[in-house]
PDB file of C-alpha atoms in Angstrom:
ATOM      1  CA  MET Q  85       0.058   0.063   0.014  1.00  0.00           C
ATOM      2  CA  ALA Q  86       2.881   2.316   0.623  1.00  0.00           C
ATOM      3  CA  ASP Q  87       3.964   1.928  -2.985  1.00  0.00           C
ATOM      4  CA  GLN Q  88       0.598   2.802  -4.416  1.00  0.00           C
ATOM      5  CA  LYS Q  89       0.557   5.643  -7.037  1.00  0.00           C
ATOM      6  CA  ASN Q  90      -2.100   8.212  -7.179  1.00  0.00           C
ATOM      7  CA  GLU Q  91      -2.762   9.313 -10.764  1.00  0.00           C
ATOM      8  CA  VAL Q  92      -5.066  12.208 -11.555  1.00  0.00           C
ATOM      9  CA  ALA Q  93      -6.275  12.934 -15.097  1.00  0.00           C
ATOM     10  CA  ILE Q  94      -6.331  16.692 -15.863  1.00  0.00           C
ATOM     11  CA  SER Q  95      -7.981  18.074 -18.898  1.00  0.00           C
ATOM     12  CA  PHE Q  96      -6.926  21.544 -20.206  1.00  0.00           C
ATOM     13  CA  LYS Q  97      -6.431  23.449 -23.570  1.00  0.00           C
ATOM     14  CA  VAL Q  98      -2.971  23.836 -24.685  1.00  0.00           C
ATOM     15  CA  THR Q  99      -1.496  25.640 -27.899  1.00  0.00           C
ATOM     16  CA  LYS Q 100       0.606  23.950 -30.482  1.00  0.00           C
ATOM     17  CA  GLU Q 101       3.757  25.614 -29.014  1.00  0.00           C
ATOM     18  CA  GLU Q 102       2.953  24.518 -25.531  1.00  0.00           C
ATOM     19  CA  ARG Q 103       2.261  21.013 -26.620  1.00  0.00           C
ATOM     20  CA  LYS Q 104       5.720  20.984 -28.440  1.00  0.00           C
ATOM     21  CA  ARG Q 105       7.325  22.133 -25.201  1.00  0.00           C
ATOM     22  CA  LEU Q 106       5.621  19.374 -23.047  1.00  0.00           C
ATOM     23  CA  ARG Q 107       6.591  16.804 -25.625  1.00  0.00           C
ATOM     24  CA  ILE Q 108      10.308  17.881 -25.523  1.00  0.00           C
ATOM     25  CA  ALA Q 109      10.217  17.949 -21.784  1.00  0.00           C
ATOM     26  CA  ALA Q 110       8.761  14.477 -21.634  1.00  0.00           C
ATOM     27  CA  ILE Q 111      11.398  13.213 -23.939  1.00  0.00           C
ATOM     28  CA  MET Q 112      14.183  14.750 -22.107  1.00  0.00           C
ATOM     29  CA  GLN Q 113      12.855  13.465 -18.712  1.00  0.00           C
ATOM     30  CA  ASP Q 114      12.681   9.794 -20.032  1.00  0.00           C
ATOM     31  CA  ALA Q 115      16.226   9.981 -21.842  1.00  0.00           C
ATOM     32  CA  THR Q 116      19.148   8.407 -20.143  1.00  0.00           C
ATOM     33  CA  ILE Q 117      22.583  10.083 -20.097  1.00  0.00           C
ATOM     34  CA  SER Q 118      23.877   7.493 -22.591  1.00  0.00           C
ATOM     35  CA  GLU Q 119      20.999   8.243 -25.059  1.00  0.00           C
ATOM     36  CA  LEU Q 120      21.752  11.972 -24.717  1.00  0.00           C
ATOM     37  CA  SER Q 121      25.417  11.519 -25.280  1.00  0.00           C
ATOM     38  CA  LYS Q 122      24.785   9.425 -28.477  1.00  0.00           C
ATOM     39  CA  GLY Q 123      22.487  12.124 -29.770  1.00  0.00           C
ATOM     40  CA  PHE Q 124      19.425  10.030 -30.183  1.00  0.00           C
ATOM     41  CA  VAL Q 125      17.182  12.439 -28.425  1.00  0.00           C
ATOM     42  CA  PHE Q 126      18.516  15.658 -30.024  1.00  0.00           C
ATOM     43  CA  ALA Q 127      18.096  13.919 -33.478  1.00  0.00           C
ATOM     44  CA  GLY Q 128      14.532  13.368 -32.685  1.00  0.00           C
ATOM     45  CA  LEU Q 129      13.997  16.946 -31.428  1.00  0.00           C
ATOM     46  CA  ASP Q 130      15.595  18.306 -34.629  1.00  0.00           C
ATOM     47  CA  LYS Q 131      13.064  16.255 -36.680  1.00  0.00           C
ATOM     48  CA  MET Q 132      10.143  17.557 -34.444  1.00  0.00           C
ATOM     49  CA  ASP Q 133      11.333  21.116 -34.941  1.00  0.00           C
ATOM     50  CA  LYS Q 134      11.573  20.775 -38.709  1.00  0.00           C
ATOM     51  CA  ALA Q 135       8.023  19.151 -38.842  1.00  0.00           C
ATOM     52  CA  ALA Q 136       6.657  21.927 -36.647  1.00  0.00           C
ATOM     53  CA  SER Q 137       8.192  24.688 -38.753  1.00  0.00           C
ATOM     54  CA  ALA Q 138       7.011  23.120 -41.949  1.00  0.00           C
ATOM     55  CA  SER Q 139       3.429  22.794 -40.574  1.00  0.00           C
ATOM     56  CA  ASN Q 140       3.686  26.468 -39.317  1.00  0.00           C
ATOM     57  CA  ALA Q 141       4.849  27.657 -42.667  1.00  0.00           C
ATOM     58  CA  LYS Q 142       1.986  25.855 -44.367  1.00  0.00           C
ATOM     59  CA  SER Q 143      -0.684  27.223 -42.018  1.00  0.00           C
ATOM     60  CA  LYS Q 144       0.735  30.777 -42.318  1.00  0.00           C
ATOM     61  CA  SER Q 145       0.655  30.561 -46.210  1.00  0.00           C
ATOM     62  CA  THR Q 146      -2.942  29.283 -46.123  1.00  0.00           C
ATOM     63  CA  ALA Q 147      -3.833  32.009 -43.616  1.00  0.00           C
ATOM     64  CA  LYS Q 148      -2.455  34.618 -46.095  1.00  0.00           C
ATOM     65  CA  THR Q 149      -4.362  33.411 -49.015  1.00  0.00           C
ATOM     66  CA  THR Q 150      -7.638  33.274 -47.111  1.00  0.00           C
ATOM     67  CA  ASP Q 151      -7.194  36.822 -45.614  1.00  0.00           C
ATOM     68  CA  ALA Q 152      -6.649  38.204 -49.158  1.00  0.00           C
TER      69      ALA Q 152
END
């Protein structure tokens, strides 16, 4: 009973930028020192950054065309 975990589900709205930061924080927390030193985590973060910037650029370009 002493080892029992209490888990609480919390629901709240987050922006895309906040979600990205939370995802990065979760990856960094789970990563071991050896994984960090090998660069696995940073390679993954780089891919996420590129994907996020690509989707941001796409959403900005569509926003410009709809505004005009």
